[in-house]
């Protein structure tokens, strides 16, 4: 990405890093920029205190050192968890969970394409069986991505049976990766968690579940995280996918959500196009965030 990302702190911090010296304004401006970028109050306070202590320790007055220290601390914190996807099983089963509207279907399409570009064979299971439109949308994405799809035979078919059929097909065909779409109706939280539990139990009769990816929308930030709490508590989430970073000024959400949940970020979505999904690399992300 040549142009500056919307979630970069660059513009907000230009005044700080471009100033002649470090003074009290440095800390106020840094704090404001981090809060605005959705790092959350606690993390912001920790980061500012840490950099301030370092500035005092090394007796520097150069704002460029603040920039470097910020980049380093963000990279170090982002690297504390392992962002590598575990896809070594054959087939590797990936459940994708999250609240409706966060970009789950789009993410599955992009993820299928991402895997196809690495020459991995993919089958998608449409286990959100109550949303006919979502099934059609998923089928369109699968086709564009060059992946196979298993659709429900009728609307409202037991999601677990669609998941089972998908994994079964993968085993018969020798397909490497299975991606299962799941429902995200928040109104029926208890029922939804039971449904996910059943999908998992049924799938595990055929193959272990390699990843449970929770999709979160960066533009909703901390609110979105609160909405997804039930998934974090009950769905055995192994990785986070942050979508819609392209339209967001909330780059700090990526770190705050990882620290709050203790679950690594594994993928980030930055657009509606099929190629707009990438793996998560702390070094690259910190570099783009801070400049
Ligand atoms: P679902 O209900 O969770 O399956 O959500 P969808 O996949 O249908 O996505 C909801 C809306 O978000 C659609 O208009 C998508 O095009 C859009 N969307 C998904 N991911 C991204 C992203 O990374 N960036 C942007 N800008 N839009 C996205």
Short mmCIF file of C-alpha atoms and ligand atoms in Angstrom, two decimals:
data_model
loop_
_atom_site.label_atom_id
_atom_site.label_comp_id
_atom_site.label_asym_id
_atom_site.label_seq_id
_atom_site.Cartn_x
_atom_site.Cartn_y
_atom_site.Cartn_z
CA UNK A 1 0.00 0.00 0.00
CA UNK A 2 1.71 3.14 -1.19
CA UNK A 3 -0.83 5.66 0.09
CA UNK A 4 -1.28 6.31 3.77
CA UNK A 5 -3.93 4.09 5.36
CA UNK A 6 -6.94 5.78 6.98
CA UNK A 7 -6.00 4.17 10.28
CA UNK A 8 -2.48 5.54 10.31
CA UNK A 9 -1.59 7.84 13.20
CA UNK A 10 0.64 9.81 10.83
CA UNK A 11 -1.59 12.84 10.34
CA UNK A 12 -2.64 13.06 13.99
CA UNK A 13 0.97 12.86 15.17
CA UNK A 14 2.64 15.00 12.54
CA UNK A 15 2.64 17.92 15.00
CA UNK A 16 4.24 15.79 17.70
CA UNK A 17 6.94 14.11 15.64
CA UNK A 18 7.68 17.23 13.61
CA UNK A 19 8.05 19.54 16.65
CA UNK A 20 11.40 21.03 17.62
CA UNK A 21 11.57 19.42 21.02
CA UNK A 22 9.73 17.22 23.48
CA UNK A 23 7.60 19.17 25.97
CA UNK A 24 4.32 18.80 27.89
CA UNK A 25 2.32 19.21 24.66
CA UNK A 26 4.04 16.10 23.30
CA UNK A 27 2.36 13.94 25.94
CA UNK A 28 -1.05 15.63 25.66
CA UNK A 29 -1.05 15.31 21.88
CA UNK A 30 0.16 11.72 21.94
CA UNK A 31 -2.54 10.81 24.45
CA UNK A 32 -5.26 12.47 22.36
CA UNK A 33 -4.09 10.74 19.19
CA UNK A 34 -4.05 7.31 20.82
CA UNK A 35 -7.49 7.75 22.39
CA UNK A 36 -8.91 8.95 19.06
CA UNK A 37 -7.48 5.88 17.34
CA UNK A 38 -9.36 3.63 19.79
CA UNK A 39 -6.47 2.31 21.85
CA UNK A 40 -8.75 2.74 24.88
CA UNK A 41 -7.88 4.73 28.04
CA UNK A 42 -5.91 2.06 29.93
CA UNK A 43 -3.65 1.07 27.08
CA UNK A 44 -3.13 4.72 26.10
CA UNK A 45 -2.05 5.55 29.65
CA UNK A 46 0.35 2.61 29.75
CA UNK A 47 1.94 3.44 26.40
CA UNK A 48 2.37 7.15 27.16
CA UNK A 49 3.85 6.39 30.61
CA UNK A 50 6.24 3.85 29.13
CA UNK A 51 7.53 6.21 26.43
CA UNK A 52 7.77 9.09 28.87
CA UNK A 53 9.86 6.98 31.24
CA UNK A 54 12.16 6.00 28.38
CA UNK A 55 12.54 9.60 27.23
CA UNK A 56 13.58 10.54 30.78
CA UNK A 57 15.88 7.56 31.10
CA UNK A 58 17.73 8.30 27.86
CA UNK A 59 17.51 12.09 28.38
CA UNK A 60 16.44 12.69 24.79
CA UNK A 61 14.67 15.84 23.62
CA UNK A 62 14.19 14.70 20.01
CA UNK A 63 10.53 13.99 19.05
CA UNK A 64 11.77 11.50 16.44
CA UNK A 65 12.79 9.30 19.38
CA UNK A 66 9.17 9.35 20.58
CA UNK A 67 8.09 8.16 17.14
CA UNK A 68 10.64 5.33 17.19
CA UNK A 69 9.73 4.30 20.74
CA UNK A 70 6.03 4.28 19.88
CA UNK A 71 6.66 2.11 16.83
CA UNK A 72 8.81 -0.27 18.86
CA UNK A 73 6.41 -0.64 21.75
CA UNK A 74 3.46 -1.25 19.40
CA UNK A 75 5.38 -3.86 17.45
CA UNK A 76 6.52 -5.57 20.64
CA UNK A 77 2.99 -5.65 22.06
CA UNK A 78 1.44 -6.82 18.78
CA UNK A 79 4.02 -9.62 18.61
CA UNK A 80 3.20 -11.06 22.03
CA UNK A 81 0.67 -13.43 20.48
CA UNK A 82 1.27 -15.71 17.52
CA UNK A 83 -0.64 -14.49 14.46
CA UNK A 84 0.12 -17.57 12.33
CA UNK A 85 -2.89 -19.46 10.96
CA UNK A 86 -2.90 -23.16 11.86
CA UNK A 87 -3.88 -25.00 8.70
CA UNK A 88 -1.73 -28.10 8.71
CA UNK A 89 -4.46 -30.73 9.28
CA UNK A 90 -5.93 -32.48 6.21
CA UNK A 91 -8.54 -31.22 5.87
CA UNK A 92 -8.02 -28.10 7.99
CA UNK A 93 -11.43 -26.98 9.22
CA UNK A 94 -11.99 -23.28 9.88
CA UNK A 95 -15.19 -22.06 11.52
CA UNK A 96 -15.97 -18.40 10.91
CA UNK A 97 -18.16 -16.73 13.56
CA UNK A 98 -19.38 -13.22 14.30
CA UNK A 99 -22.35 -10.91 14.51
CA UNK A 100 -24.29 -10.24 11.26
CA UNK A 101 -23.07 -7.25 9.31
CA UNK A 102 -19.43 -7.33 10.41
CA UNK A 103 -18.31 -8.68 7.03
CA UNK A 104 -18.32 -12.42 7.66
CA UNK A 105 -19.51 -13.52 4.22
CA UNK A 106 -17.18 -11.12 2.44
CA UNK A 107 -14.28 -12.27 4.62
CA UNK A 108 -14.93 -15.92 3.75
CA UNK A 109 -14.88 -15.06 0.03
CA UNK A 110 -11.66 -13.12 0.42
CA UNK A 111 -10.11 -15.82 2.61
CA UNK A 112 -10.98 -18.52 0.08
CA UNK A 113 -9.30 -16.46 -2.63
CA UNK A 114 -6.29 -15.77 -0.36
CA UNK A 115 -5.84 -19.52 0.09
CA UNK A 116 -6.39 -20.25 -3.61
CA UNK A 117 -3.57 -17.85 -4.50
CA UNK A 118 -1.34 -20.17 -2.43
CA UNK A 119 -2.73 -23.05 -4.48
CA UNK A 120 -4.67 -24.57 -1.61
CA UNK A 121 -7.94 -26.30 -2.51
CA UNK A 122 -10.93 -24.90 -0.62
CA UNK A 123 -14.54 -25.87 0.04
CA UNK A 124 -16.94 -23.47 1.76
CA UNK A 125 -19.90 -24.65 3.82
CA UNK A 126 -22.97 -22.39 3.96
CA UNK A 127 -24.10 -23.27 7.47
CA UNK A 128 -25.98 -20.00 8.00
CA UNK A 129 -29.04 -21.78 6.66
CA UNK A 130 -31.74 -19.28 7.65
CA UNK A 131 -30.48 -16.43 5.47
CA UNK A 132 -31.14 -17.50 1.88
CA UNK A 133 -29.65 -14.25 0.60
CA UNK A 134 -26.48 -14.92 2.59
CA UNK A 135 -26.17 -18.38 1.04
CA UNK A 136 -26.48 -16.91 -2.46
CA UNK A 137 -23.96 -14.20 -1.62
CA UNK A 138 -21.54 -16.82 -0.31
CA UNK A 139 -22.01 -18.92 -3.46
CA UNK A 140 -21.11 -15.91 -5.63
CA UNK A 141 -17.97 -15.29 -3.57
CA UNK A 142 -16.97 -18.96 -3.69
CA UNK A 143 -17.28 -18.99 -7.45
CA UNK A 144 -15.19 -15.84 -7.82
CA UNK A 145 -12.59 -17.27 -5.47
CA UNK A 146 -12.39 -20.58 -7.30
CA UNK A 147 -13.65 -22.56 -4.31
CA UNK A 148 -16.31 -25.23 -4.06
CA UNK A 149 -19.42 -24.71 -1.95
CA UNK A 150 -21.84 -26.95 -0.07
CA UNK A 151 -25.25 -25.29 0.20
CA UNK A 152 -28.18 -26.31 2.40
CA UNK A 153 -30.71 -28.47 0.54
CA UNK A 154 -33.52 -26.32 1.95
CA UNK A 155 -33.79 -23.11 3.94
CA UNK A 156 -33.44 -23.73 7.65
CA UNK A 157 -31.72 -27.11 7.27
CA UNK A 158 -29.81 -28.03 10.44
CA UNK A 159 -26.57 -25.99 10.19
CA UNK A 160 -24.60 -28.85 11.75
CA UNK A 161 -25.68 -31.21 8.96
CA UNK A 162 -24.45 -28.75 6.30
CA UNK A 163 -21.13 -28.45 8.17
CA UNK A 164 -20.89 -32.25 8.35
CA UNK A 165 -21.61 -32.63 4.63
CA UNK A 166 -18.95 -30.03 3.81
CA UNK A 167 -16.21 -31.76 5.80
CA UNK A 168 -17.34 -35.12 4.47
CA UNK A 169 -17.05 -33.83 0.89
CA UNK A 170 -13.60 -32.40 1.62
CA UNK A 171 -12.43 -35.78 2.90
CA UNK A 172 -13.82 -37.62 -0.11
CA UNK A 173 -12.40 -35.10 -2.60
CA UNK A 174 -9.08 -34.61 -0.81
CA UNK A 175 -9.78 -30.87 -0.42
CA UNK A 176 -7.25 -29.19 1.83
CA UNK A 177 -9.23 -26.48 3.58
CA UNK A 178 -12.84 -26.25 4.75
CA UNK A 179 -14.30 -22.87 5.67
CA UNK A 180 -17.66 -22.97 7.44
CA UNK A 181 -19.90 -19.89 7.53
CA UNK A 182 -22.11 -19.71 10.61
CA UNK A 183 -25.10 -17.67 11.75
CA UNK A 184 -24.70 -14.34 13.55
CA UNK A 185 -28.16 -13.55 14.87
CA UNK A 186 -27.54 -11.71 18.10
CA UNK A 187 -31.17 -11.91 19.25
CA UNK A 188 -30.84 -15.60 20.01
CA UNK A 189 -27.49 -15.65 21.76
CA UNK A 190 -28.10 -18.81 23.80
CA UNK A 191 -29.49 -20.70 20.82
CA UNK A 192 -26.68 -19.46 18.63
CA UNK A 193 -23.98 -20.69 21.01
CA UNK A 194 -25.72 -24.08 21.25
CA UNK A 195 -25.83 -24.19 17.45
CA UNK A 196 -22.09 -23.45 17.21
CA UNK A 197 -21.39 -26.10 19.84
CA UNK A 198 -23.37 -28.63 17.85
CA UNK A 199 -21.60 -27.72 14.58
CA UNK A 200 -18.30 -28.26 16.33
CA UNK A 201 -19.25 -31.62 17.85
CA UNK A 202 -20.59 -32.91 14.56
CA UNK A 203 -17.58 -31.70 12.54
CA UNK A 204 -15.20 -33.26 15.05
CA UNK A 205 -16.61 -36.68 14.27
CA UNK A 206 -14.79 -36.28 10.95
CA UNK A 207 -11.88 -33.90 11.52
CA UNK A 208 -10.49 -31.61 14.22
CA UNK A 209 -11.39 -27.92 14.07
CA UNK A 210 -8.13 -26.08 13.27
CA UNK A 211 -9.28 -22.49 13.69
CA UNK A 212 -12.33 -20.62 14.97
CA UNK A 213 -12.06 -17.12 13.53
CA UNK A 214 -14.13 -14.31 15.05
CA UNK A 215 -14.80 -11.45 12.63
CA UNK A 216 -14.91 -7.95 14.15
CA UNK A 217 -15.72 -4.66 12.41
CA UNK A 218 -13.09 -2.00 13.15
CA UNK A 219 -15.54 0.84 12.56
CA UNK A 220 -17.64 -0.28 15.53
CA UNK A 221 -14.55 -0.66 17.69
CA UNK A 222 -15.10 -1.31 21.40
CA UNK A 223 -18.91 -1.57 20.97
CA UNK A 224 -18.49 -4.32 18.43
CA UNK A 225 -16.23 -6.12 20.83
CA UNK A 226 -18.87 -5.96 23.57
CA UNK A 227 -21.44 -7.40 21.13
CA UNK A 228 -19.13 -10.29 20.32
CA UNK A 229 -18.51 -11.18 23.96
CA UNK A 230 -20.66 -14.33 23.82
CA UNK A 231 -18.50 -15.73 21.01
CA UNK A 232 -15.35 -15.03 23.00
CA UNK A 233 -16.82 -16.70 26.09
CA UNK A 234 -18.34 -19.75 24.43
CA UNK A 235 -17.12 -20.37 20.88
CA UNK A 236 -13.47 -21.35 21.51
CA UNK A 237 -12.17 -18.53 19.30
CA UNK A 238 -8.55 -19.07 18.18
CA UNK A 239 -8.06 -15.95 16.06
CA UNK A 240 -9.54 -12.57 15.21
CA UNK A 241 -10.22 -11.06 11.80
CA UNK A 242 -10.52 -7.26 11.81
CA UNK A 243 -12.57 -5.97 8.86
CA UNK A 244 -13.28 -2.52 7.43
CA UNK A 245 -9.97 -1.04 8.54
CA UNK A 246 -9.93 0.84 5.23
CA UNK A 247 -12.82 3.08 6.24
CA UNK A 248 -11.71 3.44 9.81
CA UNK A 249 -9.55 5.81 11.82
CA UNK A 250 -9.39 3.20 14.55
CA UNK A 251 -6.04 1.52 13.99
CA UNK A 252 -5.51 1.25 17.75
CA UNK A 253 -8.47 -1.13 17.98
CA UNK A 254 -6.22 -3.83 16.55
CA UNK A 255 -3.90 -3.73 19.55
CA UNK A 256 -6.52 -2.99 22.21
CA UNK A 257 -8.73 -5.88 21.08
CA UNK A 258 -5.80 -8.30 21.09
CA UNK A 259 -4.72 -7.21 24.60
CA UNK A 260 -8.29 -7.28 25.96
CA UNK A 261 -9.22 -10.69 24.61
CA UNK A 262 -5.83 -12.41 24.70
CA UNK A 263 -6.68 -13.77 21.23
CA UNK A 264 -4.29 -13.09 18.32
CA UNK A 265 -5.25 -11.11 15.24
CA UNK A 266 -4.82 -13.45 12.25
CA UNK A 267 -6.24 -11.56 9.27
CA UNK A 268 -7.15 -8.00 8.40
CA UNK A 269 -9.67 -6.82 5.82
CA UNK A 270 -9.17 -3.51 4.13
CA UNK A 271 -11.80 -3.22 1.44
CA UNK A 272 -14.72 -4.85 -0.32
CA UNK A 273 -12.68 -6.36 -3.14
CA UNK A 274 -11.71 -10.02 -3.30
CA UNK A 275 -8.02 -9.23 -2.86
CA UNK A 276 -8.51 -6.97 0.18
CA UNK A 277 -7.56 -9.44 2.91
CA UNK A 278 -4.07 -9.96 4.27
CA UNK A 279 -2.34 -11.92 6.96
CA UNK A 280 -1.34 -9.97 10.05
CA UNK A 281 2.32 -8.97 10.40
CA UNK A 282 3.03 -6.92 13.56
CA UNK A 283 6.16 -5.30 12.13
CA UNK A 284 4.39 -4.07 8.99
CA UNK A 285 1.30 -2.99 10.90
CA UNK A 286 3.28 -0.98 13.50
CA UNK A 287 5.28 0.65 10.74
CA UNK A 288 2.15 1.75 8.89
CA UNK A 289 0.37 2.82 12.07
CA UNK A 290 3.15 5.09 13.33
CA UNK A 291 4.94 5.97 10.09
P1 LIG B 1 -22.05 -10.42 7.18
O1 LIG B 1 -23.47 -10.09 7.48
O2 LIG B 1 -21.21 -10.41 8.42
O3 LIG B 1 -21.87 -11.67 6.38
O4 LIG B 1 -21.47 -9.19 6.34
P2 LIG B 1 -21.16 -9.02 4.78
O5 LIG B 1 -20.01 -9.87 4.39
O6 LIG B 1 -22.42 -9.17 4.00
O7 LIG B 1 -20.64 -7.51 4.75
C1 LIG B 1 -21.43 -6.43 5.17
C2 LIG B 1 -20.99 -5.17 4.42
O8 LIG B 1 -19.64 -4.83 4.80
C3 LIG B 1 -20.93 -5.37 2.91
O9 LIG B 1 -21.41 -4.19 2.30
C4 LIG B 1 -19.45 -5.57 2.61
O10 LIG B 1 -19.11 -5.15 1.31
C5 LIG B 1 -18.82 -4.69 3.65
N1 LIG B 1 -17.43 -5.10 4.00
C6 LIG B 1 -17.00 -6.31 4.41
N2 LIG B 1 -15.67 -6.28 4.66
C7 LIG B 1 -15.24 -5.02 4.38
C8 LIG B 1 -13.96 -4.35 4.45
O11 LIG B 1 -12.91 -4.89 4.82
N3 LIG B 1 -13.96 -3.02 4.07
C9 LIG B 1 -15.09 -2.37 3.68
N4 LIG B 1 -14.97 -1.08 3.36
N5 LIG B 1 -16.29 -2.96 3.63
C10 LIG B 1 -16.37 -4.27 3.96
#
